PDB file of C-alpha atoms in Angstrom:
ATOM      1  CA  MET A   1      17.958  41.118 -15.962  1.00 67.00           C
ATOM      2  CA  GLY A   2      20.172  40.823 -19.281  1.00 81.00           C
ATOM      3  CA  TRP A   3      23.332  38.797 -19.415  1.00 87.00           C
ATOM      4  CA  THR A   4      26.414  41.421 -19.503  1.00 89.00           C
ATOM      5  CA  ASP A   5      29.654  40.596 -20.459  1.00 90.00           C
ATOM      6  CA  GLU A   6      30.485  40.716 -16.429  1.00 91.00           C
ATOM      7  CA  ARG A   7      27.720  38.269 -15.731  1.00 91.00           C
ATOM      8  CA  VAL A   8      28.794  36.230 -18.245  1.00 91.00           C
ATOM      9  CA  GLU A   9      32.120  35.954 -16.988  1.00 92.00           C
ATOM     10  CA  LEU A  10      31.171  35.299 -13.764  1.00 91.00           C
ATOM     11  CA  LEU A  11      29.056  32.531 -15.246  1.00 89.00           C
ATOM     12  CA  LYS A  12      31.641  30.709 -16.757  1.00 89.00           C
ATOM     13  CA  LYS A  13      33.812  30.852 -13.783  1.00 90.00           C
ATOM     14  CA  LEU A  14      31.388  29.921 -11.422  1.00 90.00           C
ATOM     15  CA  TRP A  15      30.377  26.734 -13.653  1.00 89.00           C
ATOM     16  CA  GLN A  16      34.350  26.007 -13.935  1.00 88.00           C
ATOM     17  CA  ASP A  17      34.226  25.978 -10.293  1.00 87.00           C
ATOM     18  CA  GLY A  18      31.952  22.979 -10.123  1.00 87.00           C
ATOM     19  CA  LEU A  19      28.908  24.916  -8.477  1.00 89.00           C
ATOM     20  CA  SER A  20      25.273  24.074  -9.646  1.00 89.00           C
ATOM     21  CA  ALA A  21      22.849  25.858 -11.887  1.00 90.00           C
ATOM     22  CA  SER A  22      20.875  26.238  -8.758  1.00 91.00           C
ATOM     23  CA  GLN A  23      23.735  27.857  -6.985  1.00 92.00           C
ATOM     24  CA  ILE A  24      24.904  30.384  -9.977  1.00 91.00           C
ATOM     25  CA  ALA A  25      21.563  31.556 -10.247  1.00 91.00           C
ATOM     26  CA  LYS A  26      21.517  32.723  -6.437  1.00 92.00           C
ATOM     27  CA  GLN A  27      24.791  34.412  -7.014  1.00 90.00           C
ATOM     28  CA  LEU A  28      23.989  35.687  -9.817  1.00 89.00           C
ATOM     29  CA  GLY A  29      20.554  36.992  -8.784  1.00 88.00           C
ATOM     30  CA  GLY A  30      17.878  37.846 -10.836  1.00 89.00           C
ATOM     31  CA  VAL A  31      17.926  34.424 -13.133  1.00 91.00           C
ATOM     32  CA  THR A  32      16.369  31.172 -12.736  1.00 91.00           C
ATOM     33  CA  ARG A  33      18.413  28.062 -12.850  1.00 92.00           C
ATOM     34  CA  ASN A  34      16.744  27.240 -16.333  1.00 93.00           C
ATOM     35  CA  ALA A  35      18.162  30.728 -17.491  1.00 92.00           C
ATOM     36  CA  VAL A  36      21.774  29.514 -16.268  1.00 90.00           C
ATOM     37  CA  ILE A  37      21.826  25.838 -17.859  1.00 90.00           C
ATOM     38  CA  GLY A  38      20.257  27.628 -21.178  1.00 91.00           C
ATOM     39  CA  LYS A  39      23.436  29.978 -21.199  1.00 90.00           C
ATOM     40  CA  VAL A  40      25.800  27.655 -20.697  1.00 90.00           C
ATOM     41  CA  HIS A  41      24.239  25.225 -23.027  1.00 90.00           C
ATOM     42  CA  ARG A  42      24.268  28.425 -25.674  1.00 90.00           C
ATOM     43  CA  LEU A  43      28.043  29.332 -24.567  1.00 88.00           C
ATOM     44  CA  GLY A  44      29.024  25.665 -25.200  1.00 87.00           C
ATOM     45  CA  LEU A  45      30.537  25.216 -21.893  1.00 83.00           C
ATOM     46  CA  SER A  46      31.115  21.762 -20.943  1.00 73.00           C
ATOM     47  CA  GLY A  47      34.166  20.706 -18.591  1.00 65.00           C
ATOM     48  CA  ARG A  48      33.884  21.114 -15.292  1.00 66.00           C
ATOM     49  CA  ALA A  49      36.459  21.035 -12.352  1.00 53.00           C
ATOM     50  CA  ALA A  50      34.242  18.998 -10.200  1.00 53.00           C
ATOM     51  CA  PRO A  51      30.892  17.574 -10.330  1.00 56.00           C
ATOM     52  CA  SER A  52      28.466  19.878  -7.993  1.00 57.00           C
ATOM     53  CA  LYS A  53      27.840  18.312  -4.492  1.00 60.00           C
ATOM     54  CA  PRO A  54      24.762  19.115  -2.135  1.00 60.00           C
ATOM     55  CA  GLN A  55      25.142  21.725   0.371  1.00 64.00           C
ATOM     56  CA  ARG A  56      24.514  19.941   3.261  1.00 67.00           C
ATOM     57  CA  THR A  57      24.826  16.203   3.309  1.00 65.00           C
ATOM     58  CA  THR A  58      22.093  14.065   3.631  1.00 67.00           C
ATOM     59  CA  PHE A  59      21.579  11.271   6.146  1.00 68.00           C
ATOM     60  CA  LYS A  60      19.562   8.322   4.915  1.00 72.00           C
ATOM     61  CA  ALA A  61      18.533   5.983   7.743  1.00 73.00           C
ATOM     62  CA  PRO A  62      18.648   2.590   7.067  1.00 76.00           C
ATOM     63  CA  ARG A  63      15.483   1.091   6.599  1.00 75.00           C
ATOM     64  CA  PRO A  64      14.334  -1.466   9.365  1.00 77.00           C
ATOM     65  CA  ALA A  65      14.655  -5.281   8.437  1.00 74.00           C
ATOM     66  CA  ARG A  66      10.808  -6.244   7.554  1.00 73.00           C
ATOM     67  CA  PRO A  67       9.199  -8.520   9.501  1.00 74.00           C
ATOM     68  CA  ALA A  68       8.757 -12.040   8.476  1.00 69.00           C
ATOM     69  CA  PRO A  69       5.487 -12.754   7.126  1.00 65.00           C
ATOM     70  CA  ALA A  70       3.238 -14.311   9.525  1.00 65.00           C
ATOM     71  CA  ALA A  71       2.342 -18.059   8.667  1.00 60.00           C
ATOM     72  CA  PRO A  72      -0.943 -18.996   7.945  1.00 59.00           C
ATOM     73  CA  ALA A  73      -3.450 -19.445  10.596  1.00 57.00           C
ATOM     74  CA  ALA A  74      -3.487 -23.086  11.150  1.00 57.00           C
ATOM     75  CA  PRO A  75      -5.997 -24.625  13.534  1.00 57.00           C
ATOM     76  CA  ARG A  76      -3.770 -24.098  17.623  1.00 55.00           C
ATOM     77  CA  ARG A  77      -2.543 -26.912  19.028  1.00 55.00           C
ATOM     78  CA  ILE A  78      -3.099 -27.751  22.716  1.00 53.00           C
ATOM     79  CA  ALA A  79      -0.205 -27.743  24.773  1.00 53.00           C
ATOM     80  CA  GLU A  80       0.873 -30.658  26.484  1.00 53.00           C
ATOM     81  CA  PRO A  81       2.295 -30.629  30.001  1.00 52.00           C
ATOM     82  CA  VAL A  82       6.204 -30.566  30.277  1.00 53.00           C
ATOM     83  CA  ALA A  83       6.268 -33.926  31.522  1.00 51.00           C
ATOM     84  CA  ALA A  84       4.005 -35.601  28.881  1.00 48.00           C
ATOM     85  CA  GLN A  85       6.633 -33.998  26.090  1.00 50.00           C
ATOM     86  CA  HIS A  86       9.182 -36.379  26.870  1.00 53.00           C
ATOM     87  CA  ALA A  87       7.025 -39.561  27.197  1.00 52.00           C
ATOM     88  CA  ALA A  88       6.215 -41.054  23.673  1.00 52.00           C
ATOM     89  CA  PRO A  89       4.868 -38.404  21.359  1.00 50.00           C
ATOM     90  CA  ALA A  90       0.940 -38.099  21.931  1.00 45.00           C
ATOM     91  CA  PRO A  91      -1.573 -37.548  18.937  1.00 43.00           C
ATOM     92  CA  VAL A  92      -1.880 -33.842  18.014  1.00 36.00           C
ATOM     93  CA  ARG A  93      -5.185 -32.634  18.567  1.00 35.00           C
ATOM     94  CA  TYR A  94      -6.651 -29.361  16.726  1.00 35.00           C
ATOM     95  CA  VAL A  95      -9.128 -26.942  18.426  1.00 38.00           C
ATOM     96  CA  ASP A  96     -10.886 -24.956  15.924  1.00 50.00           C
ATOM     97  CA  GLU A  97     -10.097 -21.109  16.546  1.00 61.00           C
ATOM     98  CA  THR A  98     -13.156 -18.470  17.751  1.00 69.00           C
ATOM     99  CA  PRO A  99     -14.364 -16.155  15.190  1.00 71.00           C
ATOM    100  CA  GLY A 100     -13.196 -12.583  15.774  1.00 73.00           C
ATOM    101  CA  THR A 101      -9.244 -13.104  16.823  1.00 76.00           C
ATOM    102  CA  ALA A 102      -7.558 -11.587  13.502  1.00 84.00           C
ATOM    103  CA  THR A 103      -6.777  -7.833  13.195  1.00 84.00           C
ATOM    104  CA  VAL A 104      -5.835  -6.156  10.012  1.00 84.00           C
ATOM    105  CA  LEU A 105      -2.325  -6.655  11.300  1.00 85.00           C
ATOM    106  CA  THR A 106      -2.337 -10.327  11.898  1.00 86.00           C
ATOM    107  CA  LEU A 107      -4.938 -11.105   9.206  1.00 84.00           C
ATOM    108  CA  GLY A 108      -3.100 -13.890   6.588  1.00 84.00           C
ATOM    109  CA  ALA A 109      -3.822 -15.068   3.404  1.00 84.00           C
ATOM    110  CA  HIS A 110      -5.697 -18.062   4.294  1.00 85.00           C
ATOM    111  CA  MET A 111      -7.730 -16.540   7.130  1.00 88.00           C
ATOM    112  CA  CYS A 112     -11.377 -15.622   6.795  1.00 90.00           C
ATOM    113  CA  LYS A 113     -11.565 -11.865   6.260  1.00 89.00           C
ATOM    114  CA  TRP A 114     -15.453 -11.614   7.454  1.00 89.00           C
ATOM    115  CA  PRO A 115     -15.748  -8.154   9.301  1.00 90.00           C
ATOM    116  CA  ILE A 116     -16.932  -8.386  13.028  1.00 89.00           C
ATOM    117  CA  GLY A 117     -17.982  -5.050  14.792  1.00 88.00           C
ATOM    118  CA  ASP A 118     -17.889  -1.441  13.997  1.00 88.00           C
ATOM    119  CA  PRO A 119     -14.696  -0.464  12.017  1.00 86.00           C
ATOM    120  CA  SER A 120     -14.615   2.583  13.419  1.00 87.00           C
ATOM    121  CA  LEU A 121     -14.412   1.084  16.873  1.00 86.00           C
ATOM    122  CA  ASP A 122     -11.169  -0.583  18.322  1.00 84.00           C
ATOM    123  CA  SER A 123     -12.870  -3.581  19.507  1.00 85.00           C
ATOM    124  CA  PHE A 124     -13.456  -4.625  15.302  1.00 87.00           C
ATOM    125  CA  THR A 125     -11.914  -7.566  14.394  1.00 89.00           C
ATOM    126  CA  PHE A 126     -12.104  -9.866  11.647  1.00 89.00           C
ATOM    127  CA  CYS A 127     -13.359 -13.814  11.909  1.00 89.00           C
ATOM    128  CA  GLY A 128     -10.016 -15.308  11.013  1.00 87.00           C
ATOM    129  CA  ARG A 129     -10.391 -18.689  11.000  1.00 89.00           C
ATOM    130  CA  ARG A 130      -9.001 -20.889   8.315  1.00 87.00           C
ATOM    131  CA  SER A 131     -10.890 -19.743   4.763  1.00 86.00           C
ATOM    132  CA  GLU A 132     -12.295 -21.775   1.954  1.00 83.00           C
ATOM    133  CA  GLU A 133      -9.875 -22.782  -0.943  1.00 82.00           C
ATOM    134  CA  ASN A 134     -11.314 -20.457  -3.579  1.00 82.00           C
ATOM    135  CA  GLY A 135     -12.406 -17.541  -1.408  1.00 87.00           C
ATOM    136  CA  PRO A 136     -11.846 -15.193   1.447  1.00 89.00           C
ATOM    137  CA  TYR A 137     -14.410 -16.610   4.017  1.00 89.00           C
ATOM    138  CA  CYS A 138     -14.837 -19.605   6.130  1.00 89.00           C
ATOM    139  CA  HIS A 139     -17.346 -22.168   5.328  1.00 86.00           C
ATOM    140  CA  GLU A 140     -19.700 -20.649   7.565  1.00 87.00           C
ATOM    141  CA  HIS A 141     -19.310 -16.962   6.168  1.00 88.00           C
ATOM    142  CA  ALA A 142     -19.162 -18.116   2.652  1.00 87.00           C
ATOM    143  CA  GLN A 143     -22.679 -19.701   3.051  1.00 86.00           C
ATOM    144  CA  VAL A 144     -24.146 -16.251   4.376  1.00 86.00           C
ATOM    145  CA  ALA A 145     -21.923 -13.963   1.739  1.00 85.00           C
ATOM    146  CA  TYR A 146     -22.867 -15.961  -1.103  1.00 83.00           C
ATOM    147  CA  GLN A 147     -26.822 -16.854  -1.692  1.00 81.00           C
ATOM    148  CA  PRO A 148     -27.722 -19.049  -4.297  1.00 79.00           C
ATOM    149  CA  ALA A 149     -29.664 -17.087  -6.946  1.00 78.00           C
ATOM    150  CA  GLN A 150     -33.538 -17.198  -6.892  1.00 75.00           C
ATOM    151  CA  THR A 151     -35.708 -19.186  -9.580  1.00 71.00           C
ATOM    152  CA  LYS A 152     -37.616 -16.444 -11.178  1.00 69.00           C
ATOM    153  CA  LYS A 153     -41.389 -17.526 -11.672  1.00 70.00           C
ATOM    154  CA  LYS A 154     -43.104 -17.334 -14.929  1.00 72.00           C
ATOM    155  CA  SER A 155     -45.605 -14.250 -14.657  1.00 71.00           C
ATOM    156  CA  SER A 156     -49.022 -15.220 -15.973  1.00 79.00           C
ATOM    157  CA  ALA A 157     -51.036 -12.659 -17.823  1.00 81.00           C
ATOM    158  CA  ALA A 158     -52.962 -11.878 -14.925  1.00 81.00           C
ATOM    159  CA  GLU A 159     -50.251 -11.060 -12.892  1.00 81.00           C
ATOM    160  CA  LEU A 160     -48.539  -8.671 -15.496  1.00 80.00           C
ATOM    161  CA  ALA A 161     -51.564  -6.863 -15.907  1.00 82.00           C
ATOM    162  CA  ARG A 162     -52.015  -6.236 -11.792  1.00 81.00           C
ATOM    163  CA  SER A 163     -48.601  -5.028 -11.439  1.00 79.00           C
ATOM    164  CA  LEU A 164     -49.059  -2.345 -14.341  1.00 81.00           C
ATOM    165  CA  ARG A 165     -52.231  -0.929 -12.802  1.00 80.00           C
ATOM    166  CA  ARG A 166     -49.675   0.833 -10.178  1.00 76.00           C
ATOM    167  CA  TYR A 167     -48.340   2.948 -12.979  1.00 76.00           C
ATOM    168  CA  ILE A 168     -51.555   3.552 -14.706  1.00 72.00           C
TER     169      ILE A 168
END
């Protein structure tokens, strides 16, 4: 649909009233938002009565506060009886955590990330013990994950000939 004098006048009026290009395009019909913007630019229209406003107010719910990051897993302390807490402080005793206590949600930065079980099952966990300083696994799992390189034997001519016979 072309730009008749009537449509151009209506465009100018709606633009001065503060309607958005999309709203004007809907009222005019047969033109796109980009066509309205192009015509406004070619006509040199600038000042507006008020900036365009969305038709409906949008309510944005505030974001929930982020939970505090979980502290790195340290060995658990054995709880002392209440009466013993009021006496002289006893030395702190630590117990090694058993593997398989960490989930994806509780896994921390310094916890062993060795998977335990089938990832498709609800019982899937991670080791969760304290990891070594420079790696993702505890000492035991690091020994399994990182095998030392095997030394290669020097092949003699007879062994080379025997291995090549398979391909001849």
